[in-house]
CSV table of N, CA and C and ligand atoms in Angstrom, one decimal:
chain,number,residue,atom,x,y,z
A,1,UNK,N,0.8,-1.2,0.0
A,1,UNK,CA,0.0,0.0,0.0
A,1,UNK,C,0.9,1.3,0.0
A,2,UNK,N,0.5,2.2,-0.8
A,2,UNK,CA,1.2,3.5,-0.8
A,2,UNK,C,0.8,4.3,0.4
A,3,UNK,N,1.8,5.0,1.0
A,3,UNK,CA,1.4,6.0,2.1
A,3,UNK,C,0.7,7.2,1.4
A,4,UNK,N,0.1,8.0,2.2
A,4,UNK,CA,-0.6,9.2,1.6
A,4,UNK,C,0.4,10.1,0.8
A,5,UNK,N,1.6,10.2,1.4
A,5,UNK,CA,2.6,11.0,0.8
A,5,UNK,C,3.1,10.4,-0.6
A,6,UNK,N,3.3,9.1,-0.5
A,6,UNK,CA,3.7,8.4,-1.8
A,6,UNK,C,2.6,8.5,-2.9
A,7,UNK,N,1.3,8.4,-2.4
A,7,UNK,CA,0.2,8.4,-3.3
A,7,UNK,C,0.2,9.8,-4.0
A,8,UNK,N,0.4,10.9,-3.2
A,8,UNK,CA,0.4,12.2,-3.7
A,8,UNK,C,1.5,12.4,-4.7
A,9,UNK,N,2.7,11.9,-4.4
A,9,UNK,CA,3.8,12.1,-5.3
A,9,UNK,C,3.6,11.3,-6.6
A,10,UNK,N,3.0,10.1,-6.5
A,10,UNK,CA,2.6,9.3,-7.6
A,10,UNK,C,1.6,10.1,-8.5
A,11,UNK,N,0.6,10.6,-7.9
A,11,UNK,CA,-0.4,11.4,-8.6
A,11,UNK,C,0.2,12.6,-9.3
A,12,UNK,N,1.0,13.4,-8.6
A,12,UNK,CA,1.5,14.6,-9.2
A,12,UNK,C,2.6,14.2,-10.2
A,13,UNK,N,3.4,13.3,-9.9
A,13,UNK,CA,4.4,12.8,-10.9
A,13,UNK,C,3.8,12.4,-12.2
A,14,UNK,N,2.7,11.5,-12.1
A,14,UNK,CA,2.0,11.0,-13.2
A,14,UNK,C,1.4,12.1,-14.0
A,15,UNK,N,0.8,13.1,-13.3
A,15,UNK,CA,0.1,14.2,-14.0
A,15,UNK,C,1.1,15.0,-14.8
A,16,UNK,N,2.3,15.3,-14.2
A,16,UNK,CA,3.3,16.1,-14.9
A,16,UNK,C,3.8,15.4,-16.1
A,17,UNK,N,4.2,14.1,-15.9
A,17,UNK,CA,4.8,13.3,-17.0
A,17,UNK,C,3.8,13.3,-18.2
A,18,UNK,N,2.5,12.9,-17.9
A,18,UNK,CA,1.6,12.7,-19.0
A,18,UNK,C,1.2,14.1,-19.6
A,19,UNK,N,1.2,15.1,-18.8
A,19,UNK,CA,0.9,16.5,-19.4
A,19,UNK,C,2.1,16.9,-20.3
A,20,UNK,N,3.3,16.5,-20.0
A,20,UNK,CA,4.4,16.9,-20.9
A,20,UNK,C,4.4,16.0,-22.2
A,21,UNK,N,4.0,14.8,-22.0
A,21,UNK,CA,3.8,13.9,-23.2
A,21,UNK,C,2.7,14.6,-24.1
A,22,UNK,N,1.6,15.0,-23.5
A,22,UNK,CA,0.5,15.6,-24.2
A,22,UNK,C,1.0,16.8,-25.0
A,23,UNK,N,1.8,17.7,-24.3
A,23,UNK,CA,2.3,18.9,-24.9
A,23,UNK,C,3.2,18.6,-26.1
A,24,UNK,N,4.1,17.6,-25.9
A,24,UNK,CA,5.0,17.1,-26.9
A,24,UNK,C,4.2,16.7,-28.2
A,25,UNK,N,3.2,15.8,-28.0
A,25,UNK,CA,2.5,15.3,-29.1
A,25,UNK,C,1.7,16.5,-29.8
A,26,UNK,N,1.2,17.4,-29.0
A,26,UNK,CA,0.5,18.5,-29.6
A,26,UNK,C,1.4,19.3,-30.5
A,27,UNK,N,2.6,19.6,-29.9
A,27,UNK,CA,3.6,20.3,-30.7
A,27,UNK,C,4.0,19.6,-32.0
A,28,UNK,N,4.2,18.3,-31.9
A,28,UNK,CA,4.5,17.5,-33.1
A,28,UNK,C,3.4,17.6,-34.1
A,29,UNK,N,2.1,17.6,-33.7
A,29,UNK,CA,1.0,17.7,-34.7
A,29,UNK,C,1.1,19.0,-35.3
A,30,UNK,N,1.2,20.1,-34.5
A,30,UNK,CA,1.1,21.5,-35.1
A,30,UNK,C,2.3,21.8,-36.0
A,31,UNK,N,3.5,21.3,-35.6
A,31,UNK,CA,4.7,21.8,-36.3
A,31,UNK,C,5.0,20.8,-37.5
A,32,UNK,N,4.6,19.6,-37.4
A,32,UNK,CA,5.0,18.6,-38.5
A,32,UNK,C,3.9,18.0,-39.2
A,33,UNK,N,3.0,17.4,-38.5
A,33,UNK,CA,1.9,16.6,-39.1
A,33,UNK,C,0.9,17.5,-39.9
A,34,UNK,N,0.5,18.6,-39.3
A,34,UNK,CA,-0.6,19.4,-40.0
A,34,UNK,C,0.0,20.0,-41.3
A,35,UNK,N,1.2,20.7,-41.2
A,35,UNK,CA,1.7,21.2,-42.5
A,35,UNK,C,1.9,20.1,-43.6
A,36,UNK,N,2.4,18.9,-43.2
A,36,UNK,CA,2.6,17.9,-44.1
A,36,UNK,C,1.3,17.4,-44.7
A,37,UNK,N,0.3,17.1,-43.9
A,37,UNK,CA,-1.0,16.5,-44.4
A,37,UNK,C,-1.8,17.6,-45.2
A,38,UNK,N,-1.6,18.9,-44.9
A,38,UNK,CA,-2.4,19.9,-45.6
A,38,UNK,C,-1.6,20.4,-46.8
A,39,UNK,N,-0.4,19.9,-47.1
A,39,UNK,CA,0.5,20.5,-48.2
A,39,UNK,C,0.5,22.0,-48.1
A,40,UNK,N,1.0,22.5,-46.9
A,40,UNK,CA,0.9,23.9,-46.6
A,40,UNK,C,1.7,24.7,-47.7
A,41,UNK,N,2.7,24.1,-48.3
A,41,UNK,CA,3.5,24.8,-49.3
A,41,UNK,C,2.7,25.2,-50.6
A,42,UNK,N,1.5,24.5,-50.7
A,42,UNK,CA,0.7,24.8,-51.9
A,42,UNK,C,-0.4,25.8,-51.6
A,43,UNK,N,-0.3,26.4,-50.5
A,43,UNK,CA,-1.4,27.4,-50.1
A,43,UNK,C,-1.1,28.7,-50.8
A,44,UNK,N,-1.6,28.8,-52.0
A,44,UNK,CA,-1.3,30.0,-52.8
A,44,UNK,C,-2.3,31.1,-52.5
A,45,UNK,N,-2.1,32.3,-53.0
A,45,UNK,CA,-3.1,33.4,-52.8
A,45,UNK,C,-4.4,33.1,-53.4
A,46,UNK,N,-4.4,32.3,-54.6
A,46,UNK,CA,-5.7,31.9,-55.2
A,46,UNK,C,-6.5,31.1,-54.2
A,47,UNK,N,-5.8,30.1,-53.6
A,47,UNK,CA,-6.5,29.2,-52.6
A,47,UNK,C,-7.1,30.1,-51.5
A,48,UNK,N,-6.4,31.1,-51.0
A,48,UNK,CA,-6.9,31.9,-49.9
A,48,UNK,C,-8.1,32.7,-50.4
A,49,UNK,N,-8.0,33.3,-51.6
A,49,UNK,CA,-9.1,34.0,-52.1
A,49,UNK,C,-10.4,33.1,-52.3
A,50,UNK,N,-10.1,31.9,-52.8
A,50,UNK,CA,-11.2,30.9,-53.0
A,50,UNK,C,-11.8,30.6,-51.6
A,51,UNK,N,-11.0,30.4,-50.6
A,51,UNK,CA,-11.6,30.1,-49.3
A,51,UNK,C,-12.5,31.2,-48.8
A,52,UNK,N,-12.0,32.5,-49.1
A,52,UNK,CA,-12.9,33.6,-48.6
A,52,UNK,C,-14.2,33.6,-49.4
A,53,UNK,N,-14.1,33.4,-50.7
A,53,UNK,CA,-15.4,33.3,-51.5
A,53,UNK,C,-16.3,32.2,-50.9
A,54,UNK,N,-15.7,31.1,-50.6
A,54,UNK,CA,-16.4,29.9,-50.1
A,54,UNK,C,-17.1,30.3,-48.8
A,55,UNK,N,-16.4,31.0,-48.0
A,55,UNK,CA,-17.0,31.4,-46.7
A,55,UNK,C,-18.1,32.5,-46.9
A,56,UNK,N,-17.8,33.5,-47.7
A,56,UNK,CA,-18.7,34.6,-47.7
A,56,UNK,C,-20.0,34.3,-48.5
A,57,UNK,N,-19.9,33.2,-49.3
A,57,UNK,CA,-21.1,32.8,-50.1
A,57,UNK,C,-21.9,31.7,-49.4
A,58,UNK,N,-21.5,31.4,-48.2
A,58,UNK,CA,-22.2,30.4,-47.4
A,58,UNK,C,-22.4,29.0,-48.1
A,59,UNK,N,-21.4,28.5,-48.7
A,59,UNK,CA,-21.5,27.2,-49.4
A,59,UNK,C,-21.8,26.1,-48.4
A,60,UNK,N,-21.3,26.2,-47.2
A,60,UNK,CA,-21.7,25.2,-46.2
A,60,UNK,C,-23.1,25.3,-45.6
A,61,UNK,N,-23.8,26.3,-46.2
A,61,UNK,CA,-25.3,26.3,-45.8
A,61,UNK,C,-26.0,25.2,-46.5
A,62,UNK,N,-25.4,24.6,-47.5
A,62,UNK,CA,-26.0,23.4,-48.2
A,62,UNK,C,-25.1,22.3,-48.3
A,63,UNK,N,-23.8,22.5,-48.5
A,63,UNK,CA,-22.8,21.5,-48.8
A,63,UNK,C,-22.0,21.1,-47.5
A,64,UNK,N,-21.4,20.0,-47.5
A,64,UNK,CA,-20.3,19.7,-46.4
A,64,UNK,C,-19.0,19.8,-47.1
A,65,UNK,N,-18.0,20.2,-46.3
A,65,UNK,CA,-16.6,20.1,-46.8
A,65,UNK,C,-15.8,19.5,-45.6
A,66,UNK,N,-15.0,18.5,-45.8
A,66,UNK,CA,-14.3,17.7,-44.8
A,66,UNK,C,-15.4,17.3,-43.7
A,67,UNK,N,-16.6,17.0,-44.2
A,67,UNK,CA,-17.6,16.5,-43.3
A,67,UNK,C,-18.4,17.5,-42.6
A,68,UNK,N,-18.0,18.8,-42.7
A,68,UNK,CA,-18.7,19.8,-41.9
A,68,UNK,C,-19.6,20.6,-42.8
A,69,UNK,N,-20.8,20.9,-42.3
A,69,UNK,CA,-21.7,21.8,-43.1
A,69,UNK,C,-23.1,21.2,-43.1
A,70,UNK,N,-23.8,21.5,-44.2
A,70,UNK,CA,-25.2,21.0,-44.2
A,70,UNK,C,-25.3,19.9,-45.2
A,71,UNK,N,-26.4,19.1,-45.1
A,71,UNK,CA,-26.5,17.8,-45.8
A,71,UNK,C,-27.5,17.9,-47.0
A,72,UNK,N,-27.7,19.2,-47.5
A,72,UNK,CA,-28.7,19.3,-48.6
A,72,UNK,C,-28.0,18.9,-50.0
A,73,UNK,N,-26.7,19.2,-50.1
A,73,UNK,CA,-26.0,19.1,-51.4
A,73,UNK,C,-24.8,18.3,-51.2
A,74,UNK,N,-24.2,17.9,-52.3
A,74,UNK,CA,-23.0,16.9,-52.3
A,74,UNK,C,-21.8,17.4,-51.4
A,75,UNK,N,-21.1,16.4,-50.9
A,75,UNK,CA,-19.8,16.7,-50.2
A,75,UNK,C,-18.8,17.2,-51.2
A,76,UNK,N,-18.1,18.3,-50.8
A,76,UNK,CA,-17.2,18.9,-51.8
A,76,UNK,C,-15.7,18.7,-51.6
A,77,UNK,N,-15.4,17.9,-50.6
A,77,UNK,CA,-13.9,17.7,-50.3
A,77,UNK,C,-13.2,17.1,-51.6
A,78,UNK,N,-13.8,16.1,-52.2
A,78,UNK,CA,-13.1,15.5,-53.4
A,78,UNK,C,-13.9,15.8,-54.7
A,79,UNK,N,-14.6,16.9,-54.7
A,79,UNK,CA,-15.4,17.2,-55.9
A,79,UNK,C,-14.6,17.3,-57.2
A,80,UNK,N,-13.4,17.9,-57.1
A,80,UNK,CA,-12.5,18.0,-58.3
A,80,UNK,C,-12.1,16.6,-58.8
A,81,UNK,N,-11.8,15.7,-57.9
A,81,UNK,CA,-11.5,14.3,-58.3
A,81,UNK,C,-12.7,13.7,-59.0
A,82,UNK,N,-13.9,13.9,-58.3
A,82,UNK,CA,-15.1,13.2,-58.8
A,82,UNK,C,-15.6,13.7,-60.1
A,83,UNK,N,-15.7,15.1,-60.2
A,83,UNK,CA,-16.3,15.7,-61.4
A,83,UNK,C,-15.4,16.4,-62.4
A,84,UNK,N,-14.2,16.7,-61.9
A,84,UNK,CA,-13.2,17.4,-62.8
A,84,UNK,C,-13.4,18.9,-62.7
A,85,UNK,N,-12.3,19.6,-63.0
A,85,UNK,CA,-12.3,21.0,-62.8
A,85,UNK,C,-13.3,21.7,-63.7
A,86,UNK,N,-13.4,21.3,-65.0
A,86,UNK,CA,-14.2,21.9,-66.0
A,86,UNK,C,-15.7,21.9,-65.5
A,87,UNK,N,-16.1,20.8,-65.0
A,87,UNK,CA,-17.5,20.6,-64.6
A,87,UNK,C,-17.8,21.6,-63.4
A,88,UNK,N,-16.9,21.7,-62.5
A,88,UNK,CA,-17.0,22.5,-61.3
A,88,UNK,C,-17.1,24.0,-61.7
A,89,UNK,N,-16.2,24.4,-62.7
A,89,UNK,CA,-16.2,25.8,-63.2
A,89,UNK,C,-17.6,26.1,-63.8
A,90,UNK,N,-18.1,25.2,-64.6
A,90,UNK,CA,-19.4,25.5,-65.2
A,90,UNK,C,-20.5,25.7,-64.1
A,91,UNK,N,-20.5,24.8,-63.1
A,91,UNK,CA,-21.5,24.9,-62.0
A,91,UNK,C,-21.4,26.3,-61.3
A,92,UNK,N,-20.1,26.8,-61.2
A,92,UNK,CA,-19.9,28.1,-60.5
A,92,UNK,C,-20.2,29.3,-61.3
A,93,UNK,N,-20.0,29.2,-62.7
A,93,UNK,CA,-20.2,30.4,-63.5
A,93,UNK,C,-21.5,30.5,-64.2
A,94,UNK,N,-22.3,29.4,-64.2
A,94,UNK,CA,-23.6,29.4,-64.9
A,94,UNK,C,-24.5,30.4,-64.3
A,95,UNK,N,-25.4,31.0,-65.1
A,95,UNK,CA,-26.4,32.0,-64.7
A,95,UNK,C,-27.7,31.3,-64.4
A,96,UNK,N,-27.8,30.0,-64.8
A,96,UNK,CA,-29.0,29.2,-64.5
A,96,UNK,C,-28.8,28.4,-63.3
A,97,UNK,N,-29.8,28.3,-62.4
A,97,UNK,CA,-29.7,27.3,-61.3
A,97,UNK,C,-29.4,25.9,-61.8
A,98,UNK,N,-28.4,25.3,-61.1
A,98,UNK,CA,-27.9,24.0,-61.6
A,98,UNK,C,-28.6,22.9,-60.8
A,99,UNK,N,-29.5,22.2,-61.5
A,99,UNK,CA,-30.3,21.2,-60.8
A,99,UNK,C,-30.5,19.9,-61.6
A,100,UNK,N,-29.5,19.2,-62.0
A,100,UNK,CA,-29.8,18.0,-62.8
A,100,UNK,C,-30.5,16.9,-62.1
A,101,UNK,N,-30.5,17.0,-60.7
A,101,UNK,CA,-31.2,16.0,-60.0
A,101,UNK,C,-32.3,16.5,-59.1
A,102,UNK,N,-32.8,17.7,-59.4
A,102,UNK,CA,-33.9,18.3,-58.7
A,102,UNK,C,-33.6,19.3,-57.7
A,103,UNK,N,-32.6,19.1,-56.9
A,103,UNK,CA,-32.2,20.1,-55.9
A,103,UNK,C,-31.4,21.2,-56.5
A,104,UNK,N,-31.7,22.5,-56.2
A,104,UNK,CA,-31.1,23.6,-56.9
A,104,UNK,C,-29.8,24.1,-56.2
A,105,UNK,N,-28.7,24.2,-57.1
A,105,UNK,CA,-27.5,24.9,-56.7
A,105,UNK,C,-27.7,26.3,-57.1
A,106,UNK,N,-27.3,27.2,-56.2
A,106,UNK,CA,-27.5,28.7,-56.4
A,106,UNK,C,-26.8,29.1,-57.7
A,107,UNK,N,-27.4,29.9,-58.6
A,107,UNK,CA,-26.8,30.4,-59.8
A,107,UNK,C,-25.9,31.6,-59.4
A,108,UNK,N,-24.7,31.4,-58.9
A,108,UNK,CA,-23.9,32.5,-58.5
A,108,UNK,C,-23.4,33.3,-59.6
A,109,UNK,N,-23.2,32.7,-60.8
A,109,UNK,CA,-22.7,33.4,-61.9
A,109,UNK,C,-21.3,34.1,-61.6
A,110,UNK,N,-20.4,33.3,-61.0
A,110,UNK,CA,-19.1,33.9,-60.6
A,110,UNK,C,-18.4,34.2,-61.9
A,111,UNK,N,-17.4,35.2,-61.8
A,111,UNK,CA,-16.6,35.5,-63.0
A,111,UNK,C,-15.6,34.3,-63.1
A,112,UNK,N,-14.8,34.3,-64.2
A,112,UNK,CA,-13.8,33.3,-64.4
A,112,UNK,C,-12.8,33.3,-63.3
A,113,UNK,N,-12.3,34.5,-62.9
A,113,UNK,CA,-11.3,34.6,-61.9
A,113,UNK,C,-11.8,34.0,-60.6
A,114,UNK,N,-13.1,34.4,-60.2
A,114,UNK,CA,-13.6,33.9,-59.0
A,114,UNK,C,-13.8,32.4,-59.0
A,115,UNK,N,-14.2,31.9,-60.2
A,115,UNK,CA,-14.4,30.4,-60.3
A,115,UNK,C,-13.0,29.7,-60.2
A,116,UNK,N,-12.0,30.4,-60.8
A,116,UNK,CA,-10.6,29.8,-60.7
A,116,UNK,C,-10.2,29.7,-59.3
A,117,UNK,N,-10.4,30.8,-58.5
A,117,UNK,CA,-10.0,30.8,-57.1
A,117,UNK,C,-10.7,29.7,-56.3
A,118,UNK,N,-12.0,29.6,-56.5
A,118,UNK,CA,-12.8,28.6,-55.8
A,118,UNK,C,-12.3,27.2,-56.2
A,119,UNK,N,-12.0,27.0,-57.5
A,119,UNK,CA,-11.5,25.6,-57.8
A,119,UNK,C,-10.1,25.4,-57.3
A,120,UNK,N,-9.3,26.5,-57.2
A,120,UNK,CA,-8.0,26.3,-56.6
A,120,UNK,C,-8.2,25.9,-55.1
A,121,UNK,N,-9.1,26.5,-54.4
A,121,UNK,CA,-9.4,26.1,-53.0
A,121,UNK,C,-9.8,24.7,-52.9
A,122,UNK,N,-10.8,24.3,-53.8
A,122,UNK,CA,-11.3,22.9,-53.8
A,122,UNK,C,-10.2,21.9,-54.1
A,123,UNK,N,-9.3,22.3,-55.1
A,123,UNK,CA,-8.2,21.4,-55.4
A,123,UNK,C,-7.3,21.2,-54.3
A,124,UNK,N,-7.0,22.3,-53.6
A,124,UNK,CA,-6.1,22.2,-52.4
A,124,UNK,C,-6.7,21.3,-51.3
A,125,UNK,N,-8.0,21.5,-51.1
A,125,UNK,CA,-8.7,20.7,-50.1
A,125,UNK,C,-8.7,19.2,-50.5
A,126,UNK,N,-8.9,19.0,-51.8
A,126,UNK,CA,-9.0,17.6,-52.3
A,126,UNK,C,-7.6,16.9,-52.2
A,127,UNK,N,-6.5,17.7,-52.2
A,127,UNK,CA,-5.2,17.0,-52.1
A,127,UNK,C,-4.7,16.8,-50.7
A,128,UNK,N,-5.5,17.2,-49.7
A,128,UNK,CA,-5.1,17.0,-48.3
A,128,UNK,C,-5.1,15.6,-48.0
A,129,UNK,N,-4.2,15.2,-47.1
A,129,UNK,CA,-4.2,13.8,-46.5
A,129,UNK,C,-5.2,13.8,-45.4
A,130,UNK,N,-6.4,13.3,-45.6
A,130,UNK,CA,-7.4,13.3,-44.5
A,130,UNK,C,-7.6,11.9,-43.9
A,131,UNK,N,-6.6,11.2,-43.8
A,131,UNK,CA,-6.6,9.8,-43.2
A,131,UNK,C,-7.8,9.0,-43.8
A,132,UNK,N,-7.9,9.1,-45.1
A,132,UNK,CA,-8.9,8.2,-45.8
A,132,UNK,C,-10.3,8.8,-45.9
A,133,UNK,N,-10.5,10.0,-45.4
A,133,UNK,CA,-11.9,10.6,-45.5
A,133,UNK,C,-12.0,11.3,-46.9
A,134,UNK,N,-13.1,11.3,-47.6
A,134,UNK,CA,-14.3,10.5,-47.3
A,134,UNK,C,-14.1,9.0,-47.7
A,135,UNK,N,-14.7,8.2,-46.9
A,135,UNK,CA,-14.6,6.7,-47.2
A,135,UNK,C,-15.3,6.4,-48.5
A,136,UNK,N,-14.9,5.3,-49.2
A,136,UNK,CA,-15.6,4.8,-50.3
A,136,UNK,C,-17.0,4.3,-49.9
A,137,UNK,N,-18.0,4.7,-50.6
A,137,UNK,CA,-19.3,4.2,-50.2
A,137,UNK,C,-19.4,2.6,-50.3
A,138,UNK,N,-20.0,2.0,-49.3
A,138,UNK,CA,-20.1,0.5,-49.3
A,138,UNK,C,-21.3,0.0,-50.0
A,139,UNK,N,-22.3,1.0,-50.3
A,139,UNK,CA,-23.5,0.5,-50.9
A,139,UNK,C,-23.3,0.4,-52.4
A,140,UNK,N,-24.1,-0.5,-53.1
A,140,UNK,CA,-24.0,-0.6,-54.5
A,140,UNK,C,-24.9,0.5,-55.1
A,141,UNK,N,-24.5,1.0,-56.2
A,141,UNK,CA,-25.4,2.0,-56.8
A,141,UNK,C,-26.2,1.4,-57.9
B,201,LIG,C1,-29.0,26.6,-51.6
B,201,LIG,C2,-28.1,25.5,-51.4
B,201,LIG,C3,-26.7,25.6,-52.1
B,201,LIG,C4,-25.7,26.5,-51.8
B,201,LIG,C5,-25.7,27.7,-50.9
B,201,LIG,C6,-24.5,26.1,-52.6
B,201,LIG,N1,-24.8,25.0,-53.3
B,201,LIG,FE1,-23.6,24.0,-54.6
B,201,LIG,N2,-25.0,22.7,-55.0
B,201,LIG,C7,-26.3,22.6,-54.4
B,201,LIG,C8,-27.0,21.5,-54.9
B,201,LIG,C9,-28.4,21.1,-54.5
B,201,LIG,C10,-26.2,20.8,-55.8
B,201,LIG,C11,-26.4,19.5,-56.6
B,201,LIG,C12,-27.0,19.8,-57.9
B,201,LIG,C13,-27.1,18.5,-58.7
B,201,LIG,O1,-26.0,18.2,-59.3
B,201,LIG,O2,-28.1,17.9,-58.6
B,201,LIG,C14,-24.9,21.6,-55.8
B,201,LIG,C15,-23.8,21.3,-56.6
B,201,LIG,C16,-22.6,21.8,-56.5
B,201,LIG,C17,-21.4,21.4,-57.2
B,201,LIG,C18,-21.3,20.1,-58.0
B,201,LIG,C19,-21.1,19.0,-57.1
B,201,LIG,C20,-21.4,17.6,-57.6
B,201,LIG,O3,-20.9,16.7,-57.0
B,201,LIG,O4,-22.0,17.5,-58.7
B,201,LIG,C21,-20.4,22.2,-56.8
B,201,LIG,C22,-18.9,22.1,-57.2
B,201,LIG,C23,-21.0,23.2,-55.9
B,201,LIG,N3,-22.3,23.0,-55.8
B,201,LIG,C24,-20.2,24.2,-55.3
B,201,LIG,C25,-20.8,25.2,-54.5
B,201,LIG,C26,-20.0,26.3,-54.0
B,201,LIG,C27,-18.5,26.5,-54.2
B,201,LIG,C28,-20.9,27.0,-53.2
B,201,LIG,C29,-20.6,28.4,-52.6
B,201,LIG,C30,-20.1,29.4,-53.4
B,201,LIG,C31,-22.2,26.4,-53.3
B,201,LIG,N4,-22.1,25.3,-54.1
B,201,LIG,C32,-23.3,26.8,-52.6
B,201,LIG,C33,-26.8,23.5,-53.5
B,201,LIG,C34,-26.1,24.6,-53.0
């Protein structure tokens, strides 16, 4: 049996050791893992402008990206892989609501530059290492 004093030392020692391990792992994630998994070196000005357009136009009001957002419209993390850049640009620049399957995508009518910036952002997101997200669907179509 530990004495009260030993138990206190054990508790405090354990807390300090594991807190230091926690800080070390957090530092490792922030300084090494995240820049590597997000390809930080590819974060161009176009990607940043695209992200701002993505936010200010409330795309997550209908879509999800990296799993976050609303479930009205398709997941956009890998949309460039799935549909190709040209398709995405048409969806973003068209003046007609885009609704091949009934639900309407807003007709933003973005300019070519704006559409390029948003596709740059979506390409950057699509190239992130997201540990396998989004998973391949298991259902047959
Ligand atoms: C009012 C809801 C709504 C908002 C807001 C919205 N979308 Fe959409 N979007 C849709 C719907 C619904 C579709 C699916 C249309 C279809 O193909 O049937 C879609 C389709 C798309 C597609 C094609 C995806 C695919 O897999 O076919 C892209 C790319 C896209 N949206 C990008 C955006 C971007 C970027 C924004 C913000 C600037 C945005 N959307 C805002 C509803 C929305």
